[in-house]
Amino acid sequence: MTTTGTVLDEIIVGVREDLSVRRAAVPDAEIVRLAQAAPPALDTAARLRGDGTTMGLIAEVKRSSPSKGALAEIPEPAELAAAYAGAGAGAISVLTEQRRFRGTLADLDAVRARVGIPVLRKDFMVEPYQMYEARAHGADLVLLIVAALEDTQLRDLYDLAAELGMQALVETHTAPELERALALDAEIIGVNARNLKDLTVDLGRAAELLRGIPAGPLAIGESAVASVTDVEAYAAAGADGVLVGEALVTSGDPAAAVGSYCRVARRGRPLPEGAQA
């Protein structure tokens, strides 16, 4: 269910073009073989849940973004990921989209080889090939953006992730998208504060959506984090964790920022009506 003319649509055009090049170099049969030969994926949900007392953190290796342009050079993504992990991050997000985010699958390989915690391949997943590709390169978690996928595509890619042993962060931006994620019975639901039409962020709108997620799935707040105060706002809205990139790579001391975010207390969400505690 894409929206015509959005930044997301433009990005996906480039993603498909770049995918066709990689697919020509590594045919479908080979990427499937590599995915099946990869070591078992780690349980990201369990890692982010932790003991339930403090916020889970997916710390992102992020060089650039469509809204802000260049953020950080990050010549050694594995070093940054190791600093994140050492400071308490529950998982590492690695952007692999080339044109707008300056990420590569080589970054994913480097991070996977360095850290022992779950790794998210953060990209615009629109084809089964990308799911096999993610697993072949060691991803434990993949991003599925509801706005980029029709219902059948969303279900098929979600099921394929599970078949490959991975989990999916199902990202939503609006109430209708959240309804679709809940209908999918997604285990990990992301609520992104960014508006895909104009790239503005509104943490208040995201907080409102988070409050609509019942107890059960992990709820992850995305975007609009610039400080501990913002992580606390997500916690107050019922998020179990946050995904943060820009604030970490521009902080000057990413490890210290990770530590401060991971110490924020989790508040929890109310049980659905009629449910027993």
Coordinates of C-alpha atoms in Angstrom, one line a residue:
M1 CA 0.0 0.0 0.0
T2 CA 2.4 2.7 -1.2
T3 CA 1.5 6.3 -1.5
T4 CA 2.2 7.7 -5.0
G5 CA 4.9 10.3 -5.2
T6 CA 6.4 9.9 -1.7
V7 CA 10.1 9.8 -0.9
L8 CA 9.6 6.2 -0.1
D9 CA 8.4 5.4 -3.7
E10 CA 11.5 7.2 -5.0
I11 CA 13.9 5.3 -2.8
I12 CA 12.3 1.9 -3.8
V13 CA 12.9 2.6 -7.5
G14 CA 16.6 2.9 -6.7
V15 CA 16.5 -0.1 -4.4
R16 CA 15.0 -2.3 -7.2
E17 CA 17.6 -1.1 -9.7
D18 CA 20.5 -1.9 -7.3
L19 CA 18.9 -5.2 -6.5
S20 CA 18.9 -6.2 -10.1
V21 CA 22.7 -5.6 -10.3
R22 CA 23.3 -7.8 -7.3
R23 CA 20.9 -10.5 -8.5
A24 CA 22.8 -10.7 -11.8
A25 CA 26.1 -11.2 -9.9
V26 CA 24.6 -13.8 -7.4
P27 CA 21.7 -15.7 -8.9
D28 CA 18.6 -16.7 -7.0
A29 CA 19.7 -20.4 -6.5
E30 CA 23.0 -19.3 -5.1
I31 CA 21.6 -16.7 -2.6
V32 CA 19.2 -19.4 -1.4
R33 CA 22.0 -21.8 -0.9
L34 CA 24.1 -19.2 1.0
A35 CA 21.1 -18.3 3.2
Q36 CA 20.5 -21.9 4.1
A37 CA 24.2 -22.5 4.9
A38 CA 24.4 -19.5 7.3
P39 CA 24.7 -20.1 11.1
P40 CA 21.3 -20.0 12.9
A41 CA 19.9 -16.5 13.5
L42 CA 19.9 -15.0 17.1
D43 CA 16.6 -14.3 18.9
T44 CA 16.3 -10.5 18.7
A45 CA 13.0 -10.2 20.5
A46 CA 14.3 -12.1 23.5
R47 CA 17.4 -9.9 23.6
L48 CA 15.4 -6.7 23.4
R49 CA 12.9 -7.8 26.1
G50 CA 15.7 -8.4 28.6
D51 CA 14.3 -8.5 32.1
G52 CA 11.6 -6.0 31.2
T53 CA 12.9 -3.2 33.5
T54 CA 14.8 -0.9 31.1
M55 CA 14.4 0.2 27.5
G56 CA 15.8 -2.1 24.8
L57 CA 18.0 -0.3 22.3
I58 CA 18.6 -1.0 18.6
A59 CA 21.7 1.1 17.9
E60 CA 22.2 2.1 14.3
V61 CA 25.2 2.4 12.1
K62 CA 24.1 5.3 10.0
R63 CA 26.2 7.5 7.7
S64 CA 23.5 9.5 6.0
S65 CA 19.7 10.0 5.6
P66 CA 17.3 11.6 3.1
S67 CA 16.2 14.2 5.6
K68 CA 19.6 15.3 6.9
G69 CA 22.1 14.3 4.3
A70 CA 25.6 13.3 5.5
L71 CA 25.8 12.5 9.3
A72 CA 29.0 10.7 9.9
E73 CA 31.7 9.0 7.8
I74 CA 32.0 5.8 9.9
P75 CA 35.0 4.3 8.1
E76 CA 34.9 1.3 10.4
P77 CA 31.3 0.2 11.1
A78 CA 32.4 -2.8 13.0
E79 CA 34.3 -0.6 15.5
L80 CA 31.2 1.5 16.1
A81 CA 29.0 -1.6 16.4
A82 CA 31.4 -3.0 19.0
A83 CA 31.2 0.2 21.0
Y84 CA 27.4 0.1 20.9
A85 CA 27.4 -3.5 22.0
G86 CA 29.9 -2.9 24.8
A87 CA 27.7 -0.1 26.1
G88 CA 24.6 -2.2 26.4
A89 CA 22.8 -2.1 23.1
G90 CA 20.5 -5.0 22.6
A91 CA 20.9 -5.2 18.8
I92 CA 22.7 -3.4 16.0
S93 CA 21.0 -1.9 13.0
V94 CA 23.0 -1.7 9.8
L95 CA 21.7 0.3 6.9
T96 CA 22.5 -1.4 3.6
E97 CA 20.7 0.9 1.2
Q98 CA 23.3 2.6 -1.0
R99 CA 21.9 5.7 -2.6
R100 CA 20.3 7.7 0.3
F101 CA 21.9 6.1 3.3
R102 CA 25.4 5.2 1.9
G103 CA 25.2 1.7 3.4
T104 CA 26.4 -1.6 1.9
L105 CA 26.1 -5.3 2.6
A106 CA 29.9 -5.2 3.3
D107 CA 29.0 -3.1 6.4
L108 CA 26.6 -5.8 7.5
D109 CA 29.3 -8.5 7.0
A110 CA 31.8 -6.5 9.0
V111 CA 29.4 -5.9 11.9
R112 CA 28.2 -9.5 11.9
A113 CA 31.7 -10.7 12.2
R114 CA 32.5 -8.4 15.1
V115 CA 29.5 -8.5 17.5
G116 CA 27.8 -11.3 19.2
I117 CA 24.4 -9.6 19.6
P118 CA 21.5 -9.6 17.0
V119 CA 22.0 -7.6 13.8
L120 CA 19.2 -5.9 11.9
R121 CA 19.5 -5.5 8.1
K122 CA 17.8 -2.2 7.7
D123 CA 16.8 -1.7 4.1
F124 CA 13.7 -1.4 1.9
M125 CA 12.7 -5.0 1.6
V126 CA 10.4 -5.6 -1.3
E127 CA 11.5 -8.9 -2.8
P128 CA 12.1 -12.4 -1.4
Y129 CA 15.6 -12.3 -2.8
Q130 CA 16.5 -9.6 -0.3
M131 CA 15.3 -11.8 2.6
Y132 CA 17.6 -14.7 1.5
E133 CA 20.3 -12.1 1.0
A134 CA 19.9 -10.8 4.5
R135 CA 20.2 -14.2 6.0
A136 CA 23.2 -15.1 3.8
H137 CA 25.0 -12.0 5.2
G138 CA 24.2 -12.9 8.8
A139 CA 21.1 -10.8 9.6
D140 CA 19.0 -11.9 12.5
L141 CA 16.3 -9.3 12.0
V142 CA 14.9 -7.6 8.9
L143 CA 12.9 -4.4 8.5
L144 CA 9.5 -4.6 6.8
I145 CA 7.9 -1.2 6.1
V146 CA 4.1 -1.6 6.0
A147 CA 3.8 1.5 3.8
A148 CA 6.0 -0.1 1.1
L149 CA 4.1 -3.4 0.9
E150 CA 0.7 -4.7 -0.1
D151 CA -0.9 -7.1 2.4
T152 CA 0.1 -10.2 0.4
Q153 CA 3.7 -9.0 0.1
L154 CA 3.8 -8.1 3.7
R155 CA 2.5 -11.5 4.8
D156 CA 4.7 -13.4 2.4
L157 CA 7.9 -11.6 3.4
Y158 CA 7.1 -11.9 7.1
D159 CA 6.5 -15.7 6.7
L160 CA 9.7 -16.0 4.7
A161 CA 11.7 -14.3 7.5
A162 CA 10.3 -16.8 10.0
E163 CA 11.1 -19.7 7.6
L164 CA 14.7 -18.5 7.4
G165 CA 14.9 -18.3 11.2
M166 CA 14.9 -14.5 11.3
Q167 CA 12.5 -12.1 13.0
A168 CA 11.0 -8.9 11.4
L169 CA 10.6 -5.4 12.7
V170 CA 7.3 -4.4 11.2
E171 CA 7.4 -0.6 10.8
T172 CA 4.3 1.6 10.9
H173 CA 3.7 5.3 10.6
T174 CA -0.1 5.7 10.7
A175 CA -3.1 4.1 12.5
P176 CA -4.1 2.1 9.4
E177 CA -0.6 0.7 9.1
L178 CA -0.6 -0.2 12.7
E179 CA -3.9 -2.1 12.2
R180 CA -2.2 -4.0 9.4
A181 CA 0.8 -4.9 11.6
L182 CA -1.5 -6.1 14.4
A183 CA -3.5 -8.2 11.9
L184 CA -0.2 -9.8 10.9
D185 CA 0.3 -10.8 14.6
A186 CA 3.8 -9.3 14.3
E187 CA 6.1 -10.0 17.3
I188 CA 8.0 -6.8 16.9
I189 CA 6.2 -3.6 15.9
G190 CA 8.0 -0.4 15.1
V191 CA 6.2 3.0 15.3
N192 CA 8.2 5.6 13.3
A193 CA 7.7 9.3 14.2
R194 CA 8.7 10.3 10.6
N195 CA 6.1 11.4 8.1
L196 CA 7.0 9.7 4.8
K197 CA 5.6 12.5 2.7
D198 CA 7.6 15.5 4.0
L199 CA 10.1 13.7 6.3
T200 CA 9.1 15.7 9.3
V201 CA 9.0 14.0 12.7
D202 CA 6.4 14.1 15.4
L203 CA 7.1 12.1 18.6
G204 CA 3.6 13.0 19.9
R205 CA 1.9 11.3 17.0
A206 CA 4.1 8.3 17.4
A207 CA 3.4 8.2 21.1
E208 CA -0.3 8.1 20.4
L209 CA 0.1 5.1 18.1
L210 CA 2.2 3.3 20.6
R211 CA -0.5 3.5 23.1
G212 CA -2.7 1.5 20.8
I213 CA -0.4 -1.5 20.8
P214 CA -1.7 -4.2 23.2
A215 CA 0.6 -5.9 25.6
G216 CA 2.3 -8.8 23.9
P217 CA 4.2 -7.6 20.9
L218 CA 7.4 -5.7 21.4
A219 CA 6.8 -2.0 20.6
I220 CA 9.8 -0.1 19.3
G221 CA 9.9 3.7 18.9
E222 CA 11.8 5.0 15.9
S223 CA 13.0 8.5 14.9
A224 CA 12.7 11.8 16.8
V225 CA 15.3 10.7 19.5
A226 CA 17.8 13.5 20.2
S227 CA 18.3 13.0 23.9
V228 CA 17.4 10.8 27.0
T229 CA 14.3 13.0 27.3
D230 CA 12.9 11.6 24.0
V231 CA 13.7 8.0 25.1
E232 CA 11.8 8.7 28.3
A233 CA 8.8 10.1 26.2
Y234 CA 8.8 6.8 24.2
A235 CA 8.9 4.8 27.4
A236 CA 6.0 6.8 28.9
A237 CA 4.0 6.0 25.7
G238 CA 4.5 2.3 26.3
A239 CA 7.5 1.5 24.0
D240 CA 9.6 -1.4 25.1
G241 CA 12.6 0.0 23.2
V242 CA 13.9 2.5 20.7
L243 CA 15.8 2.4 17.4
V244 CA 18.3 5.3 17.3
G245 CA 20.9 6.2 14.7
E246 CA 21.4 9.9 14.1
A247 CA 21.6 10.9 17.8
L248 CA 24.3 8.3 18.3
V249 CA 26.6 8.9 15.3
T250 CA 26.5 12.7 15.9
S251 CA 26.8 12.6 19.7
G252 CA 30.6 12.7 19.9
D253 CA 30.5 9.8 22.4
P254 CA 28.2 7.1 21.0
A255 CA 29.0 4.6 23.8
A256 CA 28.0 7.1 26.5
A257 CA 24.8 7.9 24.7
V258 CA 23.9 4.2 24.4
G259 CA 24.5 3.7 28.1
S260 CA 22.2 6.6 29.0
Y261 CA 19.4 5.4 26.7
C262 CA 19.6 1.9 28.0
R263 CA 19.2 3.0 31.6
V264 CA 15.7 4.6 30.9
A265 CA 13.1 2.7 32.8
R266 CA 10.4 0.8 30.9
R267 CA 6.8 1.7 31.8
G268 CA 4.9 -1.1 30.0
R269 CA 1.5 -0.9 28.3
P270 CA -2.0 -1.7 29.6
L271 CA -3.4 -5.1 29.0
P272 CA -6.2 -5.3 26.3
E273 CA -9.7 -5.1 27.6
G274 CA -10.9 -8.3 29.2
A275 CA -7.4 -9.7 29.5
Q276 CA -6.1 -11.0 32.9
A277 CA -2.8 -9.9 34.3

